[in-house]
Short mmCIF file of N, CA and C in Angstrom, two decimals:
data_model
loop_
_atom_site.label_atom_id
_atom_site.label_comp_id
_atom_site.label_asym_id
_atom_site.label_seq_id
_atom_site.Cartn_x
_atom_site.Cartn_y
_atom_site.Cartn_z
N ALA U 1 -244.08 70.09 103.45
CA ALA U 1 -244.78 68.59 103.24
C ALA U 1 -243.82 67.57 104.47
N ALA U 2 -242.47 67.98 104.51
CA ALA U 2 -241.77 67.46 105.65
C ALA U 2 -241.74 67.31 106.68
N VAL U 3 -242.17 68.65 107.12
CA VAL U 3 -242.42 69.40 108.44
C VAL U 3 -243.71 68.42 108.63
N VAL U 4 -244.24 68.70 108.04
CA VAL U 4 -245.73 67.81 108.82
C VAL U 4 -245.67 66.05 108.79
N ALA U 5 -245.00 65.85 107.67
CA ALA U 5 -244.88 64.01 108.23
C ALA U 5 -244.07 63.71 108.82
N GLY U 6 -242.94 64.90 109.23
CA GLY U 6 -242.01 64.79 110.45
C GLY U 6 -242.87 64.78 112.32
N ALA U 7 -243.66 65.83 112.20
CA ALA U 7 -244.62 65.69 112.93
C ALA U 7 -245.73 64.83 113.24
N LEU U 8 -246.37 64.07 112.13
CA LEU U 8 -247.28 63.26 112.21
C LEU U 8 -246.68 61.76 112.66
N LEU U 9 -245.25 61.56 112.18
CA LEU U 9 -244.37 60.89 112.49
C LEU U 9 -244.34 61.08 114.33
N LEU U 10 -243.87 61.84 114.69
CA LEU U 10 -243.74 62.10 116.42
C LEU U 10 -244.91 62.13 117.14
N LEU U 11 -245.65 62.55 116.59
CA LEU U 11 -247.30 62.29 117.08
C LEU U 11 -247.74 61.00 117.02
N SER U 12 -247.98 60.01 116.07
CA SER U 12 -247.94 58.73 116.21
C SER U 12 -246.81 58.29 116.91
N ALA U 13 -245.36 58.17 117.02
CA ALA U 13 -244.76 57.52 118.22
C ALA U 13 -245.37 58.06 119.69
N TRP U 14 -245.89 59.41 120.09
CA TRP U 14 -246.12 59.39 121.15
C TRP U 14 -247.25 58.74 121.57
N MET U 15 -248.06 58.43 120.79
CA MET U 15 -249.29 58.07 121.01
C MET U 15 -249.13 55.86 121.39
N LEU U 16 -247.91 55.86 120.33
CA LEU U 16 -247.58 54.43 120.88
C LEU U 16 -246.99 54.14 122.37
N ASN U 17 -246.03 54.71 122.33
CA ASN U 17 -245.17 54.52 123.70
C ASN U 17 -244.27 55.34 123.82
N PRO U 18 -243.69 55.26 124.62
CA PRO U 18 -242.64 56.33 125.30
C PRO U 18 -241.27 55.38 124.29
N LEU U 19 -241.04 54.73 124.09
CA LEU U 19 -239.65 53.95 123.92
C LEU U 19 -239.89 54.40 122.04
N CYS U 20 -240.84 54.06 121.70
CA CYS U 20 -241.09 54.97 120.44
C CYS U 20 -241.10 55.78 119.94
N LEU U 21 -241.41 56.75 120.90
CA LEU U 21 -241.18 58.41 120.77
C LEU U 21 -239.57 58.70 120.71
N ALA U 22 -238.92 57.86 121.83
CA ALA U 22 -237.79 58.20 122.13
C ALA U 22 -236.71 57.87 120.82
N LEU U 23 -237.40 56.58 120.31
CA LEU U 23 -236.07 56.16 119.02
C LEU U 23 -236.72 56.69 117.76
N ALA U 24 -237.54 57.27 117.37
CA ALA U 24 -238.27 58.00 116.39
C ALA U 24 -237.45 58.89 115.81
N PRO U 25 -236.56 60.11 116.36
CA PRO U 25 -235.46 60.95 115.93
C PRO U 25 -234.44 59.90 115.35
N LEU U 26 -234.04 58.82 115.57
CA LEU U 26 -233.18 57.71 115.06
C LEU U 26 -232.98 57.40 114.11
N ALA U 27 -234.76 56.86 113.88
CA ALA U 27 -235.40 56.28 112.69
C ALA U 27 -235.09 57.45 111.57
N VAL U 28 -235.53 58.48 112.06
CA VAL U 28 -235.73 59.55 110.99
C VAL U 28 -234.08 59.98 110.35
N LEU U 29 -233.17 59.83 111.39
CA LEU U 29 -231.79 60.18 110.61
C LEU U 29 -231.49 59.34 109.79
N PHE U 30 -231.47 57.50 110.29
CA PHE U 30 -231.07 56.45 109.13
C PHE U 30 -232.09 57.06 107.91
N LEU U 31 -233.60 57.23 108.13
CA LEU U 31 -234.07 57.28 106.75
C LEU U 31 -233.73 58.37 105.48
N VAL U 32 -233.62 59.53 106.43
CA VAL U 32 -232.97 60.67 105.70
C VAL U 32 -231.68 60.33 105.38
N GLY U 33 -230.69 59.95 106.23
CA GLY U 33 -228.91 59.77 105.81
C GLY U 33 -228.81 58.83 104.56
N TYR U 34 -229.56 57.60 105.19
CA TYR U 34 -228.78 56.46 104.30
C TYR U 34 -229.13 56.52 102.73
N SER U 35 -229.24 57.72 101.92
CA SER U 35 -229.64 57.52 100.98
C SER U 35 -227.95 58.38 100.76
N TYR U 36 -227.41 59.04 101.46
CA TYR U 36 -226.28 60.04 101.37
C TYR U 36 -225.21 58.85 101.15
N THR U 37 -224.97 57.65 101.35
CA THR U 37 -224.12 57.03 101.98
C THR U 37 -222.99 56.73 101.15
N LYS U 38 -223.81 56.32 99.63
CA LYS U 38 -222.92 55.86 98.58
C LYS U 38 -222.03 57.10 98.39
N ARG U 39 -222.06 58.34 98.87
CA ARG U 39 -220.90 58.84 98.73
C ARG U 39 -219.63 58.71 99.37
N PHE U 40 -219.91 58.53 100.43
CA PHE U 40 -218.44 58.15 101.01
C PHE U 40 -218.24 56.93 101.73
N THR U 41 -219.45 55.47 101.34
CA THR U 41 -218.82 54.09 101.76
C THR U 41 -219.37 53.17 100.82
N TRP U 42 -218.86 52.37 100.57
CA TRP U 42 -219.18 51.30 99.85
C TRP U 42 -220.11 49.90 100.88
N LEU U 43 -220.45 50.35 102.21
CA LEU U 43 -220.73 49.83 102.98
C LEU U 43 -222.38 50.29 102.96
N SER U 44 -222.99 50.95 101.89
CA SER U 44 -224.10 51.78 101.90
C SER U 44 -225.34 50.15 101.59
N HIS U 45 -224.84 49.05 101.05
CA HIS U 45 -225.98 48.30 100.78
C HIS U 45 -226.24 47.85 102.54
N TRP U 46 -225.51 47.39 103.41
CA TRP U 46 -225.74 47.54 104.71
C TRP U 46 -226.64 48.34 105.37
N ILE U 47 -226.23 49.54 104.84
CA ILE U 47 -226.99 50.70 106.09
C ILE U 47 -228.66 50.60 105.35
N LEU U 48 -228.42 50.37 104.32
CA LEU U 48 -229.88 50.57 103.28
C LEU U 48 -230.71 49.26 104.28
N GLY U 49 -230.27 48.15 104.40
CA GLY U 49 -230.89 47.15 104.96
C GLY U 49 -230.81 47.22 106.25
N PHE U 50 -230.08 47.84 107.15
CA PHE U 50 -230.20 47.97 108.67
C PHE U 50 -231.53 49.21 108.52
N THR U 51 -231.63 50.30 107.42
CA THR U 51 -232.38 51.27 107.51
C THR U 51 -233.58 50.59 107.62
N ASP U 52 -234.22 49.79 106.36
CA ASP U 52 -235.36 49.38 106.25
C ASP U 52 -235.61 48.56 107.28
N GLY U 53 -234.49 47.27 107.97
CA GLY U 53 -235.27 46.82 108.97
C GLY U 53 -235.56 47.69 110.48
N ILE U 54 -235.21 48.92 110.71
CA ILE U 54 -236.10 49.50 111.58
C ILE U 54 -237.51 49.23 111.37
N ALA U 55 -237.99 49.42 110.38
CA ALA U 55 -239.39 49.33 110.40
C ALA U 55 -240.00 48.01 111.09
N ALA U 56 -239.33 46.67 111.22
CA ALA U 56 -239.65 45.65 111.78
C ALA U 56 -239.31 45.56 113.08
N ALA U 57 -238.59 45.97 113.63
CA ALA U 57 -238.28 46.70 114.68
C ALA U 57 -239.00 47.64 115.58
N GLY U 58 -239.19 48.65 114.81
CA GLY U 58 -240.04 49.54 115.19
C GLY U 58 -241.65 49.08 115.38
N GLY U 59 -242.06 47.91 114.81
CA GLY U 59 -243.06 47.44 114.74
C GLY U 59 -243.62 46.41 115.96
N TRP U 60 -242.22 46.14 116.20
CA TRP U 60 -241.97 44.82 117.35
C TRP U 60 -242.53 45.82 118.86
N ILE U 61 -241.61 47.12 118.78
CA ILE U 61 -241.67 48.19 120.00
C ILE U 61 -243.17 48.50 119.99
N ALA U 62 -243.28 48.97 119.05
CA ALA U 62 -244.88 49.42 118.60
C ALA U 62 -245.60 48.42 119.51
N VAL U 63 -245.46 47.63 119.16
CA VAL U 63 -246.52 46.39 120.49
C VAL U 63 -246.05 45.81 121.73
N ARG U 64 -245.08 45.76 121.71
CA ARG U 64 -244.54 45.34 122.82
C ARG U 64 -243.52 46.50 123.93
N ALA U 65 -243.39 47.54 123.21
CA ALA U 65 -242.98 48.57 124.03
C ALA U 65 -241.58 48.51 124.74
N ALA U 66 -240.70 47.49 123.92
CA ALA U 66 -239.36 46.92 124.54
C ALA U 66 -238.84 46.18 123.58
N PHE U 67 -237.28 46.09 123.28
CA PHE U 67 -236.52 45.34 122.94
C PHE U 67 -236.92 43.86 123.17
N ALA U 68 -236.33 42.71 122.54
CA ALA U 68 -235.89 41.56 123.13
C ALA U 68 -235.53 40.91 121.60
N PRO U 69 -234.70 39.96 122.36
CA PRO U 69 -233.59 39.10 121.46
C PRO U 69 -234.24 38.66 120.09
N PRO U 70 -235.62 38.75 119.56
CA PRO U 70 -235.78 38.21 118.54
C PRO U 70 -235.97 39.02 117.85
N VAL U 71 -236.48 40.26 118.63
CA VAL U 71 -236.19 41.69 117.25
C VAL U 71 -234.59 41.94 116.65
N TYR U 72 -233.56 42.12 117.60
CA TYR U 72 -232.32 41.68 117.08
C TYR U 72 -232.20 40.73 115.86
N VAL U 73 -232.96 39.54 115.43
CA VAL U 73 -232.33 38.65 114.97
C VAL U 73 -233.60 39.05 113.60
N LEU U 74 -234.73 39.21 113.64
CA LEU U 74 -235.44 40.02 112.30
C LEU U 74 -234.47 40.99 111.80
N TRP U 75 -234.12 41.82 112.90
CA TRP U 75 -233.50 43.09 112.04
C TRP U 75 -231.85 42.85 111.53
N PHE U 76 -231.33 41.71 111.80
CA PHE U 76 -230.32 41.08 111.30
C PHE U 76 -230.37 40.68 110.35
N ALA U 77 -231.76 39.60 110.20
CA ALA U 77 -232.52 39.24 108.95
C ALA U 77 -232.52 39.73 107.71
N LEU U 78 -233.11 40.92 107.86
CA LEU U 78 -233.77 41.89 107.10
C LEU U 78 -232.91 42.66 106.57
N THR U 79 -231.54 43.09 107.63
CA THR U 79 -230.42 43.66 106.70
C THR U 79 -229.45 43.13 106.17
N VAL U 80 -229.36 41.80 106.50
CA VAL U 80 -228.69 40.90 105.29
C VAL U 80 -229.53 41.09 104.01
N TRP U 81 -230.89 40.56 104.11
CA TRP U 81 -231.44 40.28 102.82
C TRP U 81 -231.53 41.07 101.86
N ILE U 82 -232.05 42.38 102.44
CA ILE U 82 -231.94 43.92 101.61
C ILE U 82 -230.63 44.09 100.79
N ALA U 83 -229.69 43.73 101.95
CA ALA U 83 -228.20 44.39 101.34
C ALA U 83 -227.80 43.23 100.26
N GLY U 84 -228.10 42.10 100.42
CA GLY U 84 -227.90 40.62 99.25
C GLY U 84 -228.37 41.44 97.92
N PHE U 85 -229.64 41.58 98.15
CA PHE U 85 -230.68 42.06 96.99
C PHE U 85 -229.82 43.54 96.53
N ASP U 86 -229.59 44.18 97.36
CA ASP U 86 -229.14 45.77 96.89
C ASP U 86 -228.07 44.99 96.34
N LEU U 87 -226.71 44.66 96.46
CA LEU U 87 -225.66 44.27 95.91
C LEU U 87 -226.20 43.56 94.54
N ILE U 88 -226.78 42.51 94.54
CA ILE U 88 -227.00 42.44 92.71
C ILE U 88 -227.49 43.29 92.33
N TYR U 89 -228.73 44.29 92.88
CA TYR U 89 -229.34 45.55 92.05
C TYR U 89 -228.16 46.78 91.34
N ALA U 90 -227.18 46.80 92.29
CA ALA U 90 -226.01 47.59 91.84
C ALA U 90 -225.03 47.19 90.90
N CYS U 91 -225.13 45.60 90.68
CA CYS U 91 -224.27 45.07 89.57
C CYS U 91 -224.48 46.05 88.09
N GLN U 92 -225.08 46.54 88.23
CA GLN U 92 -225.82 47.25 86.66
C GLN U 92 -225.40 48.81 86.93
N ASP U 93 -224.91 49.13 87.84
CA ASP U 93 -224.64 50.40 88.33
C ASP U 93 -223.40 50.81 88.33
N VAL U 94 -222.60 49.77 87.95
CA VAL U 94 -220.69 50.05 88.04
C VAL U 94 -220.34 50.97 87.31
N GLU U 95 -220.22 51.38 86.09
CA GLU U 95 -220.02 52.13 85.05
C GLU U 95 -220.43 53.48 85.56
N PHE U 96 -221.56 53.92 86.27
CA PHE U 96 -222.31 55.15 86.55
C PHE U 96 -221.61 55.37 88.09
N ASP U 97 -221.62 54.51 88.61
CA ASP U 97 -220.97 54.58 90.32
C ASP U 97 -219.41 55.17 90.16
N ARG U 98 -218.76 54.41 89.11
CA ARG U 98 -217.16 54.97 89.09
C ARG U 98 -217.05 56.04 88.61
N GLN U 99 -217.71 56.68 87.79
CA GLN U 99 -217.67 57.94 86.84
C GLN U 99 -218.34 58.83 87.74
N HIS U 100 -219.32 58.50 88.93
CA HIS U 100 -219.90 59.84 89.39
C HIS U 100 -218.83 59.84 91.15
N ARG U 101 -218.36 58.97 91.39
CA ARG U 101 -217.23 58.64 92.75
C ARG U 101 -218.01 58.25 93.14
N LEU U 102 -219.24 57.40 92.98
CA LEU U 102 -220.05 56.80 93.75
C LEU U 102 -219.68 55.47 94.35
N HIS U 103 -219.92 54.92 95.71
CA HIS U 103 -219.03 53.97 96.31
C HIS U 103 -220.40 53.19 96.11
N SER U 104 -220.21 51.86 96.09
CA SER U 104 -220.67 50.51 96.16
C SER U 104 -220.03 49.15 95.90
N VAL U 105 -219.92 47.82 96.41
CA VAL U 105 -219.31 46.98 96.11
C VAL U 105 -218.45 46.75 94.60
N PRO U 106 -219.75 46.54 94.07
CA PRO U 106 -219.73 46.30 92.69
C PRO U 106 -218.84 47.53 92.11
N ALA U 107 -218.77 48.62 92.06
CA ALA U 107 -217.96 49.71 92.19
C ALA U 107 -216.69 49.34 92.40
N ARG U 108 -216.22 49.02 93.61
CA ARG U 108 -215.12 48.88 94.44
C ARG U 108 -214.44 47.61 94.12
N PHE U 109 -215.27 46.94 94.24
CA PHE U 109 -214.46 45.17 94.15
C PHE U 109 -214.82 44.25 93.11
N GLY U 110 -215.68 45.04 92.12
CA GLY U 110 -216.24 44.16 91.17
C GLY U 110 -217.14 43.46 90.86
N ILE U 111 -218.37 42.96 89.91
CA ILE U 111 -219.02 42.45 89.97
C ILE U 111 -219.00 40.86 90.46
N PRO U 112 -218.08 40.12 90.01
CA PRO U 112 -218.07 38.91 90.98
C PRO U 112 -217.96 38.82 92.59
N ALA U 113 -217.28 39.35 92.55
CA ALA U 113 -217.37 39.72 94.39
C ALA U 113 -218.28 40.09 94.82
N ALA U 114 -219.00 41.16 94.41
CA ALA U 114 -220.51 42.14 94.98
C ALA U 114 -221.47 40.36 94.81
N LEU U 115 -221.28 39.53 93.74
CA LEU U 115 -222.45 38.41 93.49
C LEU U 115 -222.10 37.51 94.47
N ALA U 116 -220.68 36.86 95.02
CA ALA U 116 -220.24 36.51 95.61
C ALA U 116 -220.92 36.70 97.57
N THR U 117 -220.66 37.91 97.88
CA THR U 117 -220.85 38.76 98.91
C THR U 117 -222.49 38.70 98.80
N ALA U 118 -223.50 38.76 97.83
CA ALA U 118 -224.89 38.68 97.86
C ALA U 118 -225.16 37.31 98.49
N ARG U 119 -224.67 36.24 97.81
CA ARG U 119 -224.67 35.19 97.92
C ARG U 119 -224.39 34.80 99.50
N ALA U 120 -223.19 34.89 100.12
CA ALA U 120 -223.20 35.13 101.54
C ALA U 120 -224.00 35.80 102.39
N CYS U 121 -224.43 36.62 102.14
CA CYS U 121 -225.50 37.52 102.63
C CYS U 121 -226.60 37.04 102.84
N HIS U 122 -227.48 36.32 101.64
CA HIS U 122 -228.46 35.68 101.88
C HIS U 122 -228.35 34.15 102.34
N ALA U 123 -227.27 33.44 102.46
CA ALA U 123 -227.02 32.17 103.39
C ALA U 123 -226.98 32.77 104.59
N LEU U 124 -226.82 33.96 104.85
CA LEU U 124 -226.91 34.69 106.61
C LEU U 124 -228.39 34.84 106.95
N THR U 125 -229.33 35.57 106.00
CA THR U 125 -230.89 35.32 106.02
C THR U 125 -231.82 34.58 106.17
N VAL U 126 -231.32 33.23 105.29
CA VAL U 126 -232.10 32.14 105.45
C VAL U 126 -231.48 31.59 107.24
N ALA U 127 -230.20 31.46 107.39
CA ALA U 127 -229.83 31.22 108.84
C ALA U 127 -230.58 31.89 110.00
N ALA U 128 -230.75 33.22 109.85
CA ALA U 128 -231.53 33.84 110.49
C ALA U 128 -232.46 34.06 111.10
N PHE U 129 -233.48 33.37 109.98
CA PHE U 129 -234.87 33.31 109.73
C PHE U 129 -234.75 31.91 110.43
N ALA U 130 -233.98 31.29 110.52
CA ALA U 130 -234.28 29.38 111.13
C ALA U 130 -234.17 30.09 112.37
N LEU U 131 -233.12 30.49 112.97
CA LEU U 131 -232.75 31.03 114.35
C LEU U 131 -234.37 31.85 115.21
N LEU U 132 -234.95 32.89 114.12
CA LEU U 132 -235.95 33.27 114.23
C LEU U 132 -237.26 32.42 114.66
N GLY U 133 -237.19 31.05 114.24
CA GLY U 133 -238.31 30.29 114.40
C GLY U 133 -238.10 29.46 115.31
N VAL U 134 -236.72 29.29 115.57
CA VAL U 134 -236.57 28.58 116.79
C VAL U 134 -236.62 29.62 118.26
N MET U 135 -236.62 30.95 118.24
CA MET U 135 -236.82 31.56 119.26
C MET U 135 -238.21 32.04 119.41
N MET U 136 -238.78 31.63 118.55
CA MET U 136 -240.16 31.99 118.50
C MET U 136 -240.88 30.92 118.90
N GLY U 137 -240.51 29.76 118.36
CA GLY U 137 -241.40 28.31 118.54
C GLY U 137 -242.63 28.65 117.60
N LEU U 138 -241.88 28.72 116.46
CA LEU U 138 -243.17 29.08 115.26
C LEU U 138 -243.28 27.38 114.82
N GLY U 139 -244.09 27.09 114.34
CA GLY U 139 -244.45 26.03 113.85
C GLY U 139 -244.23 25.48 112.31
N TRP U 140 -244.71 23.97 112.10
CA TRP U 140 -243.80 23.72 110.54
C TRP U 140 -244.09 24.39 109.55
N LEU U 141 -245.39 25.02 109.24
CA LEU U 141 -245.64 26.02 108.33
C LEU U 141 -244.73 27.11 107.85
N TYR U 142 -243.98 27.59 109.33
CA TYR U 142 -243.01 28.86 108.93
C TYR U 142 -242.09 27.91 108.23
N TRP U 143 -241.64 26.56 109.09
CA TRP U 143 -240.43 26.22 108.12
C TRP U 143 -240.08 26.00 106.85
N LEU U 144 -241.77 25.42 106.99
CA LEU U 144 -241.89 25.41 104.98
C LEU U 144 -241.73 26.80 104.02
N GLY U 145 -242.32 27.76 105.24
CA GLY U 145 -241.98 28.80 104.55
C GLY U 145 -240.58 29.07 103.99
N VAL U 146 -239.79 29.01 105.29
CA VAL U 146 -238.38 29.30 104.96
C VAL U 146 -237.78 28.51 104.06
N ALA U 147 -238.24 27.47 103.77
CA ALA U 147 -237.69 26.59 102.60
C ALA U 147 -237.67 26.75 101.62
N VAL U 148 -239.18 27.07 101.19
CA VAL U 148 -239.62 27.86 100.21
C VAL U 148 -238.58 29.08 99.72
N VAL U 149 -238.61 30.04 101.05
CA VAL U 149 -238.01 31.19 100.53
C VAL U 149 -236.28 31.29 100.35
N ALA U 150 -235.60 29.76 101.00
CA ALA U 150 -234.16 29.66 100.19
C ALA U 150 -234.04 28.81 99.04
N GLY U 151 -235.22 28.19 98.76
CA GLY U 151 -235.33 27.83 97.15
C GLY U 151 -235.00 29.06 96.60
N LEU U 152 -236.03 30.36 96.58
CA LEU U 152 -236.47 31.62 95.89
C LEU U 152 -235.09 32.32 96.11
N LEU U 153 -234.25 32.21 96.90
CA LEU U 153 -232.82 33.38 97.11
C LEU U 153 -232.05 32.49 95.79
N VAL U 154 -231.84 31.12 95.88
CA VAL U 154 -231.16 29.71 95.35
C VAL U 154 -231.65 30.58 93.98
N TYR U 155 -232.51 30.50 93.41
CA TYR U 155 -233.17 30.50 92.02
C TYR U 155 -232.84 32.06 91.92
N GLU U 156 -233.07 33.17 92.62
CA GLU U 156 -232.71 34.38 92.12
C GLU U 156 -230.92 34.32 92.02
N HIS U 157 -230.53 33.60 92.66
CA HIS U 157 -228.87 33.96 92.16
C HIS U 157 -228.44 33.20 90.92
N SER U 158 -229.21 32.37 90.50
CA SER U 158 -229.14 31.43 89.33
C SER U 158 -229.39 32.79 88.22
N LEU U 159 -230.25 33.77 88.15
CA LEU U 159 -230.72 34.45 87.24
C LEU U 159 -229.90 35.38 86.58
N VAL U 160 -228.43 35.73 87.70
CA VAL U 160 -227.40 36.50 87.61
C VAL U 160 -225.98 35.70 87.85
N SER U 161 -225.23 36.59 86.73
CA SER U 161 -224.09 36.35 86.76
C SER U 161 -222.82 37.19 86.71
N ALA U 162 -222.05 37.01 86.58
CA ALA U 162 -220.60 38.30 86.08
C ALA U 162 -220.90 38.90 84.97
N ASN U 163 -221.30 37.64 83.91
CA ASN U 163 -221.11 37.84 82.59
C ASN U 163 -222.82 38.23 81.95
N ASP U 164 -223.48 38.11 82.53
CA ASP U 164 -225.13 37.81 82.08
C ASP U 164 -226.69 38.70 83.18
N LEU U 165 -226.46 40.00 83.43
CA LEU U 165 -226.98 40.71 84.22
C LEU U 165 -228.37 41.17 83.22
N SER U 166 -228.99 40.51 82.70
CA SER U 166 -229.85 40.55 81.72
C SER U 166 -231.16 40.38 82.64
N ARG U 167 -231.32 38.95 83.45
CA ARG U 167 -232.43 39.03 83.86
C ARG U 167 -232.36 39.28 85.50
N LEU U 168 -231.82 40.99 85.78
CA LEU U 168 -231.32 41.55 86.96
C LEU U 168 -232.96 41.95 87.62
N ASP U 169 -233.72 42.40 86.72
CA ASP U 169 -235.12 42.85 86.51
C ASP U 169 -235.58 41.91 87.18
N ILE U 170 -235.87 40.45 87.01
CA ILE U 170 -236.80 39.89 87.60
C ILE U 170 -236.23 39.23 89.18
N ALA U 171 -234.70 39.37 89.12
CA ALA U 171 -233.85 38.68 90.70
C ALA U 171 -235.00 39.75 91.32
N PHE U 172 -234.08 41.00 91.28
CA PHE U 172 -234.46 42.19 91.89
C PHE U 172 -236.02 42.36 92.55
N PHE U 173 -236.99 42.73 91.41
CA PHE U 173 -238.27 42.48 92.09
C PHE U 173 -239.08 41.19 91.94
N ASN U 174 -239.54 40.53 91.03
CA ASN U 174 -240.30 39.64 91.38
C ASN U 174 -239.75 38.67 92.43
N VAL U 175 -238.84 37.84 92.34
CA VAL U 175 -238.58 37.06 93.25
C VAL U 175 -238.43 37.55 94.67
N ASN U 176 -238.00 38.83 95.02
CA ASN U 176 -237.70 39.50 96.36
C ASN U 176 -239.52 40.03 96.50
N GLY U 177 -239.98 39.91 95.68
CA GLY U 177 -241.24 40.66 96.24
C GLY U 177 -242.01 38.89 96.59
N TYR U 178 -241.88 38.29 95.92
CA TYR U 178 -242.27 36.66 96.04
C TYR U 178 -242.02 36.29 98.03
N ILE U 179 -240.74 36.54 98.12
CA ILE U 179 -240.03 36.32 99.43
C ILE U 179 -240.61 37.11 100.39
N ALA U 180 -241.31 38.40 100.52
CA ALA U 180 -241.70 39.37 101.43
C ALA U 180 -243.11 38.92 101.79
N VAL U 181 -243.80 38.37 100.86
CA VAL U 181 -244.95 37.80 100.73
C VAL U 181 -245.29 36.30 101.14
N ILE U 182 -244.35 35.66 101.12
CA ILE U 182 -244.08 34.25 101.43
C ILE U 182 -243.64 34.24 103.16
N LEU U 183 -242.54 34.83 103.14
CA LEU U 183 -242.50 35.18 105.01
C LEU U 183 -243.47 35.88 105.28
N PHE U 184 -244.03 36.95 104.96
CA PHE U 184 -245.10 37.40 105.98
C PHE U 184 -246.23 36.07 106.47
N LEU U 185 -246.31 35.48 105.28
CA LEU U 185 -247.35 34.34 105.42
C LEU U 185 -246.90 33.14 106.26
N ALA U 186 -245.47 32.53 106.19
CA ALA U 186 -244.97 31.89 106.58
C ALA U 186 -245.07 32.18 108.37
N VAL U 187 -244.84 33.37 108.91
CA VAL U 187 -245.00 33.76 110.21
C VAL U 187 -246.10 33.69 110.73
N LEU U 188 -247.36 34.19 110.14
CA LEU U 188 -248.51 34.17 110.23
C LEU U 188 -249.35 32.44 110.93
N ALA U 189 -248.61 31.56 109.41
CA ALA U 189 -248.92 30.42 109.32
C ALA U 189 -247.98 29.89 110.74
N GLY U 190 -247.23 30.14 110.84
CA GLY U 190 -246.38 29.18 112.31
C GLY U 190 -246.72 29.63 113.58
N ARG U 191 -247.25 30.73 113.88
CA ARG U 191 -248.12 31.40 114.88
C ARG U 191 -249.14 30.21 115.14
N VAL U 192 -249.48 29.33 114.34
CA VAL U 192 -251.11 28.75 114.23
C VAL U 192 -250.93 27.27 114.34
N ALA U 193 -249.87 26.81 113.42
CA ALA U 193 -249.37 26.01 113.14
C ALA U 193 -247.95 25.40 113.28
#
C-alpha cells in the first residue's frame, strides 16, 4: 500500500509541474522521517511543524510552479504554530518520554519551559501571519481573522499551566481546530475585502 501511495504521489506531482516532481522525494523524506526524530532530538516539535508546513508550501508551488517570499513566511508561520501546540501537547508525556528515552522539550527542560516556549512560538505565529497579510495585501477581514486567532492562542495558553494540564485536550484539539478554520476563512475573505 505504501509503494502504491508513493507512486501515486509521484504521478500527481509530475502532473502538476516539474518543481513539484523534483521536491516530492524531499517531502516524502520529511513525512516518513519526522516521526523518528523524538528518538534523537528535542527539536522534534519544530521538525513536525516544518513537515506539516510542507503542505502549504506544496500547495503554493502546485499552483504557481515557483517559490516566492510569501511561501516562506507561511511555512514559518505553520512551523511555529504547530510546534507551539505540539509543545503543549507533549507536556502530558513527560514521564513516558523520560522513561523511554524519547526527546522532547518538556522532558528535557520541564513543563514550565515548554509552555513558555510554546507562548513564544505562538507570538511568532501571529507576527508571521501579520507579515503575510502585508506581503499579500490582504484586506480587513483577514486582519480581523488574525486578531481572532491571536485571541484564541491567548485563550489556549490560559487553559493550561505547569500545575494543571486537565484542559490540555480542549487547548490542543478544539482551539487549534477553530484556528485552522478561521485562518482559512480569513485568507479567503481577505482576498476580496
